[in-house]
Amino acid sequence: MNKISGIAASAGIAVARAFILEHPDYTITKTAVQDAEAEVAKLNDALAKSKAELQVIKERTLAELGEKKAEIFESHLLILDDPELINPVADKIREESVNADYALNEVAGQFIEMFENMKSAYLQERAADMRDVTKRVLNHLLGIHYVSPAEISEEVIVIALDLTPSDTAQLNRKFVKGFTTNIGGRTSHSAIMARSLEIPAVVGTKDILSRVKSGDLIIVDGLNGDVLINPSEAEVAEYTKMQEAYDLQIAEWKKLRDEPTVSADGKHVELAANIGTPNDVNGVIENGGEGVGLYRTEFLYMGRDKLPSEEIQYNAYRTVIENMKGKPVVVRTLDIGGDKELPYLDLPKEMNPFLGFRAIRLCLDRQDIFRTQLRALLRASAHGDLRIMFPMIATLGEFRAARDLLLEEKEKLRGEGHEVSDSIQLGIMVEIPSTAVLADQFAKEVDFFSIGTNDLIQYTMAADRMNERVSYLYQPYNPAILRLIKIVIDAAHAEGKWTGMCGEMAGDSTAIPLLLGLGLDEFSMSATSILPARSQISKLSAADMKELAAKALQMGTAEEVAALVHSINA
Ligand code: PEP
Ligand code: MG
């Protein structure tokens, strides 16, 4: 059997050769060397090989992706020629009689730290370049053969055990036609990022990695969740046809880009996008997003070796807010933990990370980290319609404590002469059942709710969102979930507040009729889901969907609810 089923994580179909992605181990130990000159020679050799490699990559990038992208590699070459970096490494080897990899890692580490603390965003970005270049030289010193996802330069399907969000962020859409992994679910963060990059993906295949060799021909069917290994010519033809039909459908949806989102009977709702990095804003605009409903700021903290400074954060938030040109931007404060780790915080491993020390729990404990983020956000608020929300709120006490820290920092900033907006809406994610049940009390104190169904479902059903063995319990249409959603929306409306949803359920075509009927005000989803959702809502009557939702709330199972929704299309 050449077909493996997994979870359809990002729509579209791709056909290309397999590229197996595995992560090298960069553990570096300090060792005393006898012959320092031999070690310096090793360093020079690694530098020369890295330069030759970069030259090739630069030329290929120039030919295939243009000047702008090739400049990155030109700047890497300049770093390798910079005596201010190279001489201190050689000096360290000679003076301390240590190994070249250790000396390079130490010296480069100091430069990275220095760049990260610079005021200008341009210089801060140089830290990432320095980190990349260092790894490249280390590959030669440590004998590691590694092609980073950013360097892939022919059309491939990436095959991996799992992809970290930072791997996913590096994938180049031009060459990476699709990806598939052993583990993960539709709401794992690599799947969420694949959707924002518009790369077809199938995750949770359990064993794809052991069944595929580098170079095998692969079809990724991100519409149905299938992967074909070495398909026949007839299969390739069949899937190519499916891809063409899907492309035509996308072209139809694109016509709705600048239209408002209105139901057939005239009810207006807002369709916003979930983003992970400032670059994602382009996709939001291209796909007709009416705002950003969730900016997951944790990606700013990942893929680096220490916390981002206030300046780094301010620049990122400001960029998003300015590029959204007055449209609302809901920024979520740091939600680290669960499947998003920060190795440099050195937190102890937990038995149940999704139930552990994550998000607001960590921020209220590590106030230094939280206050820095709040300051950056408050400063960025002067540039547009910023809304702030706290993740994983389980009690009113947590909300009040977080809000008080925000107010303290606001006062301090004003005292220091910074401009801070007076009209920042402050809300919470509702993703823990205790908060959904008590929504009437929260609604008196917050400006809005955003329902995080990715977590709300896992906590209500007690089913880990990353564990494909219990994925059958991941039931967005279960009436228990719908009742919780209704409690939240009704509680907000009773206080004249609005409710959004930023979990993946908001973009799910089976859930949309129900959510419209339950009175959801804002739907925030992967940018690529916005236009299909706008098209779907334009064909639905909100009044009819209210009746449909009322029926669904009285049902016993998710299957009955799904059948009810599908009957309206029959
Ligand atoms: C959610 O839980 O629904 C959510 C949007 O947050 P995340 O997926 O980042 O946990
Ligand atoms: Mg969540």
Short mmCIF file of N, CA, C and O in Angstrom, two decimals, residues 14-123:
data_model
loop_
_atom_site.label_atom_id
_atom_site.label_comp_id
_atom_site.label_asym_id
_atom_site.label_seq_id
_atom_site.Cartn_x
_atom_site.Cartn_y
_atom_site.Cartn_z
N ALA A 14 0.27 18.71 -3.53
CA ALA A 14 1.61 18.95 -4.05
C ALA A 14 2.23 17.63 -4.46
O ALA A 14 2.00 16.60 -3.82
N VAL A 15 3.02 17.68 -5.54
CA VAL A 15 3.74 16.49 -6.01
C VAL A 15 5.21 16.89 -6.16
O VAL A 15 5.52 17.84 -6.87
N ALA A 16 6.10 16.20 -5.47
CA ALA A 16 7.55 16.49 -5.61
C ALA A 16 8.34 15.37 -4.94
O ALA A 16 7.76 14.46 -4.34
N ARG A 17 9.66 15.50 -5.03
CA ARG A 17 10.54 14.47 -4.42
C ARG A 17 10.69 14.72 -2.92
O ARG A 17 10.65 15.86 -2.46
N ALA A 18 10.93 13.65 -2.18
CA ALA A 18 11.05 13.75 -0.72
C ALA A 18 12.37 14.36 -0.29
O ALA A 18 13.43 14.05 -0.86
N PHE A 19 12.30 15.22 0.70
CA PHE A 19 13.50 15.77 1.34
C PHE A 19 13.35 15.45 2.83
O PHE A 19 12.42 15.90 3.48
N ILE A 20 14.29 14.64 3.37
CA ILE A 20 14.16 14.24 4.77
C ILE A 20 14.86 15.29 5.64
O ILE A 20 16.05 15.57 5.44
N LEU A 21 14.13 15.83 6.59
CA LEU A 21 14.71 16.89 7.44
C LEU A 21 14.96 16.33 8.84
O LEU A 21 14.02 15.93 9.54
N GLU A 22 16.24 16.32 9.22
CA GLU A 22 16.56 15.90 10.59
C GLU A 22 17.46 16.94 11.24
O GLU A 22 18.25 17.59 10.56
N HIS A 23 17.33 17.06 12.55
CA HIS A 23 18.07 18.13 13.23
C HIS A 23 19.41 17.69 13.79
O HIS A 23 19.48 16.70 14.48
N PRO A 24 20.48 18.44 13.50
CA PRO A 24 21.78 18.08 14.05
C PRO A 24 21.90 18.44 15.53
O PRO A 24 21.14 19.26 16.03
N ASP A 25 22.89 17.85 16.17
CA ASP A 25 23.13 18.14 17.59
C ASP A 25 24.31 19.10 17.68
O ASP A 25 25.43 18.77 17.26
N TYR A 26 24.07 20.28 18.22
CA TYR A 26 25.15 21.28 18.32
C TYR A 26 25.73 21.38 19.72
O TYR A 26 26.14 22.46 20.13
N THR A 27 25.73 20.30 20.46
CA THR A 27 26.31 20.38 21.80
C THR A 27 27.83 20.62 21.67
O THR A 27 28.51 19.88 20.95
N ILE A 28 28.32 21.66 22.35
CA ILE A 28 29.75 22.00 22.21
C ILE A 28 30.43 21.88 23.55
O ILE A 28 29.94 22.40 24.55
N THR A 29 31.55 21.16 23.59
CA THR A 29 32.27 21.04 24.86
C THR A 29 33.65 21.69 24.73
O THR A 29 34.27 21.65 23.66
N LYS A 30 34.08 22.27 25.84
CA LYS A 30 35.39 22.93 25.83
C LYS A 30 36.46 21.86 26.05
O LYS A 30 36.39 21.12 27.02
N THR A 31 37.41 21.78 25.13
CA THR A 31 38.50 20.81 25.34
C THR A 31 39.85 21.53 25.20
O THR A 31 39.97 22.46 24.39
N ALA A 32 40.82 21.04 26.00
CA ALA A 32 42.16 21.62 25.91
C ALA A 32 42.86 21.00 24.70
O ALA A 32 42.75 19.79 24.47
N VAL A 33 43.51 21.83 23.86
CA VAL A 33 44.23 21.27 22.70
C VAL A 33 45.74 21.46 22.89
O VAL A 33 46.18 22.44 23.50
N GLN A 34 46.50 20.50 22.35
CA GLN A 34 47.96 20.57 22.44
C GLN A 34 48.51 21.54 21.40
O GLN A 34 49.36 22.37 21.68
N ASP A 35 47.96 21.39 20.18
CA ASP A 35 48.52 22.12 19.06
C ASP A 35 47.55 23.22 18.61
O ASP A 35 46.66 23.00 17.78
N ALA A 36 47.70 24.41 19.20
CA ALA A 36 46.76 25.50 18.91
C ALA A 36 46.80 25.89 17.44
O ALA A 36 45.77 26.21 16.84
N GLU A 37 48.01 25.83 16.82
CA GLU A 37 48.10 26.24 15.41
C GLU A 37 47.30 25.31 14.51
O GLU A 37 46.67 25.74 13.54
N ALA A 38 47.31 24.01 14.85
CA ALA A 38 46.52 23.06 14.05
C ALA A 38 45.04 23.40 14.18
O ALA A 38 44.26 23.28 13.22
N GLU A 39 44.65 23.84 15.37
CA GLU A 39 43.24 24.19 15.60
C GLU A 39 42.85 25.45 14.81
O GLU A 39 41.77 25.54 14.25
N VAL A 40 43.79 26.41 14.75
CA VAL A 40 43.53 27.62 13.96
C VAL A 40 43.41 27.23 12.48
O VAL A 40 42.56 27.75 11.75
N ALA A 41 44.25 26.29 12.05
CA ALA A 41 44.17 25.84 10.65
C ALA A 41 42.81 25.19 10.37
O ALA A 41 42.20 25.40 9.31
N LYS A 42 42.31 24.44 11.37
CA LYS A 42 40.99 23.81 11.22
C LYS A 42 39.91 24.88 11.05
O LYS A 42 39.00 24.77 10.22
N LEU A 43 40.08 25.93 11.87
CA LEU A 43 39.12 27.05 11.78
C LEU A 43 39.15 27.67 10.38
O LEU A 43 38.11 27.87 9.76
N ASN A 44 40.37 27.93 9.90
CA ASN A 44 40.50 28.57 8.58
C ASN A 44 39.92 27.70 7.47
O ASN A 44 39.28 28.19 6.54
N ASP A 45 40.14 26.40 7.62
CA ASP A 45 39.61 25.47 6.63
C ASP A 45 38.06 25.51 6.64
O ASP A 45 37.42 25.57 5.59
N ALA A 46 37.49 25.51 7.86
CA ALA A 46 36.02 25.55 7.98
C ALA A 46 35.48 26.86 7.42
O ALA A 46 34.42 26.89 6.78
N LEU A 47 36.22 27.94 7.64
CA LEU A 47 35.79 29.24 7.12
C LEU A 47 35.80 29.23 5.59
O LEU A 47 34.85 29.69 4.94
N ALA A 48 36.88 28.66 5.03
CA ALA A 48 37.00 28.64 3.57
C ALA A 48 35.88 27.80 2.96
O ALA A 48 35.25 28.20 1.97
N LYS A 49 35.59 26.65 3.58
CA LYS A 49 34.53 25.79 3.04
C LYS A 49 33.17 26.49 3.14
O LYS A 49 32.34 26.40 2.24
N SER A 50 32.97 27.20 4.26
CA SER A 50 31.68 27.89 4.44
C SER A 50 31.52 28.98 3.39
O SER A 50 30.43 29.18 2.85
N LYS A 51 32.63 29.68 3.09
CA LYS A 51 32.55 30.76 2.10
C LYS A 51 32.23 30.20 0.72
O LYS A 51 31.41 30.75 -0.01
N ALA A 52 32.90 29.08 0.39
CA ALA A 52 32.66 28.48 -0.94
C ALA A 52 31.18 28.08 -1.05
O ALA A 52 30.53 28.31 -2.08
N GLU A 53 30.67 27.51 0.04
CA GLU A 53 29.28 27.07 0.05
C GLU A 53 28.34 28.28 -0.13
O GLU A 53 27.40 28.24 -0.93
N LEU A 54 28.64 29.34 0.62
CA LEU A 54 27.78 30.53 0.56
C LEU A 54 27.79 31.16 -0.83
O LEU A 54 26.78 31.68 -1.29
N GLN A 55 28.96 31.13 -1.46
CA GLN A 55 29.07 31.70 -2.80
C GLN A 55 28.11 31.00 -3.76
O GLN A 55 27.39 31.64 -4.51
N VAL A 56 28.09 29.65 -3.65
CA VAL A 56 27.21 28.87 -4.53
C VAL A 56 25.75 29.19 -4.22
O VAL A 56 24.94 29.45 -5.11
N ILE A 57 25.43 29.22 -2.92
CA ILE A 57 24.03 29.49 -2.53
C ILE A 57 23.63 30.89 -3.00
O ILE A 57 22.53 31.10 -3.49
N LYS A 58 24.55 31.84 -2.84
CA LYS A 58 24.24 33.22 -3.22
C LYS A 58 23.91 33.30 -4.71
O LYS A 58 22.91 33.90 -5.10
N GLU A 59 24.75 32.64 -5.52
CA GLU A 59 24.52 32.73 -6.97
C GLU A 59 23.20 32.06 -7.37
O GLU A 59 22.45 32.57 -8.19
N ARG A 60 22.96 30.91 -6.74
CA ARG A 60 21.72 30.20 -7.07
C ARG A 60 20.49 31.04 -6.64
O ARG A 60 19.51 31.16 -7.36
N THR A 61 20.61 31.66 -5.46
CA THR A 61 19.48 32.46 -4.96
C THR A 61 19.24 33.65 -5.88
O THR A 61 18.11 34.01 -6.17
N LEU A 62 20.34 34.25 -6.31
CA LEU A 62 20.23 35.40 -7.21
C LEU A 62 19.47 35.02 -8.48
O LEU A 62 18.55 35.72 -8.92
N ALA A 63 19.84 33.86 -9.03
CA ALA A 63 19.21 33.43 -10.28
C ALA A 63 17.75 33.06 -10.06
O ALA A 63 16.89 33.35 -10.90
N GLU A 64 17.46 32.43 -8.90
CA GLU A 64 16.11 31.89 -8.74
C GLU A 64 15.15 32.78 -7.98
O GLU A 64 13.95 32.76 -8.22
N LEU A 65 15.69 33.55 -7.03
CA LEU A 65 14.78 34.32 -6.17
C LEU A 65 15.00 35.82 -6.24
O LEU A 65 14.27 36.59 -5.64
N GLY A 66 16.05 36.22 -6.93
CA GLY A 66 16.29 37.66 -7.10
C GLY A 66 17.28 38.25 -6.11
O GLY A 66 17.70 37.60 -5.15
N GLU A 67 17.58 39.52 -6.40
CA GLU A 67 18.66 40.22 -5.70
C GLU A 67 18.44 40.36 -4.20
O GLU A 67 19.33 40.15 -3.38
N LYS A 68 17.18 40.69 -3.86
CA LYS A 68 16.88 40.99 -2.46
C LYS A 68 17.20 39.80 -1.56
O LYS A 68 17.84 39.92 -0.52
N LYS A 69 16.75 38.60 -2.00
CA LYS A 69 16.96 37.40 -1.20
C LYS A 69 18.46 37.03 -1.19
O LYS A 69 18.99 36.53 -0.20
N ALA A 70 19.13 37.29 -2.31
CA ALA A 70 20.55 36.94 -2.40
C ALA A 70 21.41 37.81 -1.47
O ALA A 70 22.47 37.39 -1.01
N GLU A 71 20.92 39.01 -1.19
CA GLU A 71 21.66 39.91 -0.29
C GLU A 71 21.93 39.29 1.07
O GLU A 71 22.94 39.57 1.71
N ILE A 72 21.00 38.46 1.52
CA ILE A 72 21.17 37.82 2.83
C ILE A 72 22.49 37.05 2.84
O ILE A 72 23.28 37.13 3.78
N PHE A 73 22.75 36.32 1.74
CA PHE A 73 23.96 35.49 1.72
C PHE A 73 25.20 36.33 1.49
O PHE A 73 26.29 35.99 1.97
N GLU A 74 25.02 37.46 0.80
CA GLU A 74 26.15 38.38 0.65
C GLU A 74 26.56 38.88 2.05
O GLU A 74 27.75 38.92 2.39
N SER A 75 25.57 39.20 2.87
CA SER A 75 25.93 39.70 4.20
C SER A 75 26.55 38.59 5.04
O SER A 75 27.43 38.83 5.86
N HIS A 76 26.16 37.34 4.81
CA HIS A 76 26.80 36.24 5.53
C HIS A 76 28.27 36.12 5.11
O HIS A 76 29.15 35.86 5.94
N LEU A 77 28.52 36.31 3.84
CA LEU A 77 29.91 36.25 3.37
C LEU A 77 30.74 37.36 4.02
O LEU A 77 31.89 37.14 4.41
N LEU A 78 30.14 38.54 4.15
CA LEU A 78 30.87 39.65 4.75
C LEU A 78 31.22 39.34 6.21
O LEU A 78 32.32 39.65 6.68
N ILE A 79 30.30 38.69 6.90
CA ILE A 79 30.57 38.33 8.31
C ILE A 79 31.80 37.42 8.38
O ILE A 79 32.68 37.59 9.22
N LEU A 80 31.86 36.45 7.45
CA LEU A 80 32.98 35.50 7.49
C LEU A 80 34.32 36.15 7.14
O LEU A 80 35.38 35.60 7.42
N ASP A 81 34.26 37.32 6.51
CA ASP A 81 35.49 38.03 6.18
C ASP A 81 35.84 39.09 7.20
O ASP A 81 36.84 39.80 7.05
N ASP A 82 35.00 39.23 8.23
CA ASP A 82 35.17 40.34 9.14
C ASP A 82 36.26 40.04 10.19
O ASP A 82 36.09 39.15 11.03
N PRO A 83 37.40 40.77 10.13
CA PRO A 83 38.48 40.47 11.09
C PRO A 83 38.04 40.68 12.54
O PRO A 83 38.58 40.05 13.45
N GLU A 84 37.03 41.53 12.76
CA GLU A 84 36.59 41.76 14.15
C GLU A 84 35.97 40.51 14.76
O GLU A 84 35.93 40.36 15.97
N LEU A 85 35.47 39.63 13.91
CA LEU A 85 34.95 38.37 14.43
C LEU A 85 36.03 37.30 14.40
O LEU A 85 36.27 36.60 15.39
N ILE A 86 36.70 37.19 13.26
CA ILE A 86 37.61 36.06 13.05
C ILE A 86 38.87 36.16 13.91
O ILE A 86 39.28 35.17 14.54
N ASN A 87 39.48 37.35 14.00
CA ASN A 87 40.71 37.45 14.78
C ASN A 87 40.53 37.07 16.25
O ASN A 87 41.34 36.31 16.79
N PRO A 88 39.47 37.56 16.93
CA PRO A 88 39.31 37.15 18.32
C PRO A 88 39.13 35.64 18.51
O PRO A 88 39.53 35.09 19.54
N VAL A 89 38.56 34.97 17.49
CA VAL A 89 38.39 33.51 17.63
C VAL A 89 39.77 32.85 17.59
O VAL A 89 40.11 32.03 18.46
N ALA A 90 40.58 33.26 16.62
CA ALA A 90 41.93 32.68 16.51
C ALA A 90 42.74 33.02 17.78
O ALA A 90 43.47 32.17 18.31
N ASP A 91 42.60 34.27 18.27
CA ASP A 91 43.33 34.65 19.49
C ASP A 91 42.95 33.77 20.67
O ASP A 91 43.79 33.35 21.45
N LYS A 92 41.66 33.52 20.76
CA LYS A 92 41.17 32.73 21.89
C LYS A 92 41.75 31.31 21.84
O LYS A 92 42.16 30.75 22.85
N ILE A 93 41.78 30.75 20.63
CA ILE A 93 42.33 29.39 20.48
C ILE A 93 43.79 29.39 20.95
O ILE A 93 44.21 28.53 21.73
N ARG A 94 44.53 30.40 20.51
CA ARG A 94 45.97 30.43 20.83
C ARG A 94 46.19 30.73 22.31
O ARG A 94 46.96 30.05 22.99
N GLU A 95 45.48 31.73 22.83
CA GLU A 95 45.73 32.15 24.22
C GLU A 95 45.26 31.12 25.24
O GLU A 95 45.88 30.93 26.27
N GLU A 96 44.13 30.47 24.93
CA GLU A 96 43.56 29.56 25.94
C GLU A 96 43.78 28.09 25.61
O GLU A 96 43.36 27.22 26.36
N SER A 97 44.40 27.82 24.45
CA SER A 97 44.59 26.43 23.98
C SER A 97 43.28 25.65 24.03
O SER A 97 43.18 24.60 24.69
N VAL A 98 42.28 26.19 23.39
CA VAL A 98 40.96 25.52 23.36
C VAL A 98 40.59 25.15 21.92
O VAL A 98 41.18 25.66 20.96
N ASN A 99 39.57 24.27 21.81
CA ASN A 99 39.12 23.82 20.50
C ASN A 99 38.43 24.94 19.71
O ASN A 99 37.80 25.83 20.30
N ALA A 100 38.52 24.85 18.39
CA ALA A 100 38.02 25.92 17.53
C ALA A 100 36.51 26.10 17.65
O ALA A 100 36.00 27.23 17.66
N ASP A 101 35.75 24.99 17.74
CA ASP A 101 34.29 25.13 17.80
C ASP A 101 33.88 25.88 19.07
O ASP A 101 32.99 26.74 19.05
N TYR A 102 34.58 25.57 20.17
CA TYR A 102 34.26 26.27 21.42
C TYR A 102 34.58 27.77 21.30
O TYR A 102 33.76 28.63 21.64
N ALA A 103 35.77 28.07 20.79
CA ALA A 103 36.18 29.48 20.68
C ALA A 103 35.22 30.25 19.79
O ALA A 103 34.78 31.37 20.11
N LEU A 104 34.84 29.65 18.66
CA LEU A 104 33.93 30.34 17.74
C LEU A 104 32.57 30.59 18.40
O LEU A 104 32.01 31.69 18.34
N ASN A 105 32.08 29.56 19.06
CA ASN A 105 30.77 29.68 19.68
C ASN A 105 30.75 30.78 20.75
O ASN A 105 29.79 31.55 20.87
N GLU A 106 31.84 30.88 21.51
CA GLU A 106 31.92 31.89 22.57
C GLU A 106 31.96 33.31 21.98
O GLU A 106 31.20 34.19 22.37
N VAL A 107 32.86 33.50 21.03
CA VAL A 107 33.04 34.85 20.47
C VAL A 107 31.77 35.29 19.71
O VAL A 107 31.27 36.40 19.90
N ALA A 108 31.25 34.36 18.89
CA ALA A 108 30.04 34.72 18.12
C ALA A 108 28.89 35.00 19.08
O ALA A 108 28.09 35.92 18.85
N GLY A 109 28.83 34.26 20.18
CA GLY A 109 27.77 34.46 21.18
C GLY A 109 27.79 35.89 21.71
O GLY A 109 26.73 36.50 21.90
N GLN A 110 28.99 36.43 21.93
CA GLN A 110 29.08 37.81 22.43
C GLN A 110 28.54 38.82 21.40
O GLN A 110 27.85 39.76 21.74
N PHE A 111 28.87 38.57 20.12
CA PHE A 111 28.36 39.48 19.07
C PHE A 111 26.84 39.39 18.97
O PHE A 111 26.16 40.41 18.81
N ILE A 112 26.34 38.17 19.06
CA ILE A 112 24.89 37.98 18.94
C ILE A 112 24.19 38.77 20.04
O ILE A 112 23.22 39.50 19.81
N GLU A 113 24.74 38.66 21.25
CA GLU A 113 24.13 39.38 22.38
C GLU A 113 24.19 40.90 22.15
O GLU A 113 23.22 41.61 22.38
N MET A 114 25.32 41.34 21.64
CA MET A 114 25.48 42.78 21.41
C MET A 114 24.44 43.27 20.37
O MET A 114 23.74 44.25 20.60
N PHE A 115 24.31 42.54 19.27
CA PHE A 115 23.35 42.96 18.23
C PHE A 115 21.92 42.96 18.76
O PHE A 115 21.14 43.85 18.46
N GLU A 116 21.63 41.96 19.58
CA GLU A 116 20.25 41.86 20.07
C GLU A 116 19.87 43.05 20.93
O GLU A 116 18.71 43.40 21.07
N ASN A 117 20.87 43.67 21.55
CA ASN A 117 20.57 44.80 22.43
C ASN A 117 20.61 46.15 21.75
O ASN A 117 20.44 47.18 22.38
N MET A 118 20.84 46.13 20.43
CA MET A 118 20.89 47.40 19.70
C MET A 118 19.49 47.99 19.58
O MET A 118 18.50 47.27 19.54
N LYS A 119 19.43 49.27 19.44
CA LYS A 119 18.13 49.95 19.33
C LYS A 119 17.48 49.73 17.96
O LYS A 119 16.28 49.55 17.85
N SER A 120 18.31 49.72 16.91
CA SER A 120 17.69 49.68 15.58
C SER A 120 17.29 48.25 15.20
O SER A 120 18.02 47.28 15.46
N ALA A 121 16.12 48.14 14.56
CA ALA A 121 15.62 46.82 14.15
C ALA A 121 16.58 46.19 13.16
O ALA A 121 16.80 44.98 13.18
N TYR A 122 17.21 47.03 12.30
CA TYR A 122 18.14 46.50 11.31
C TYR A 122 19.30 45.78 11.99
O TYR A 122 19.67 44.66 11.64
N LEU A 123 19.86 46.44 13.00
CA LEU A 123 21.01 45.82 13.67
C LEU A 123 20.59 44.59 14.48
O LEU A 123 21.33 43.61 14.57
#
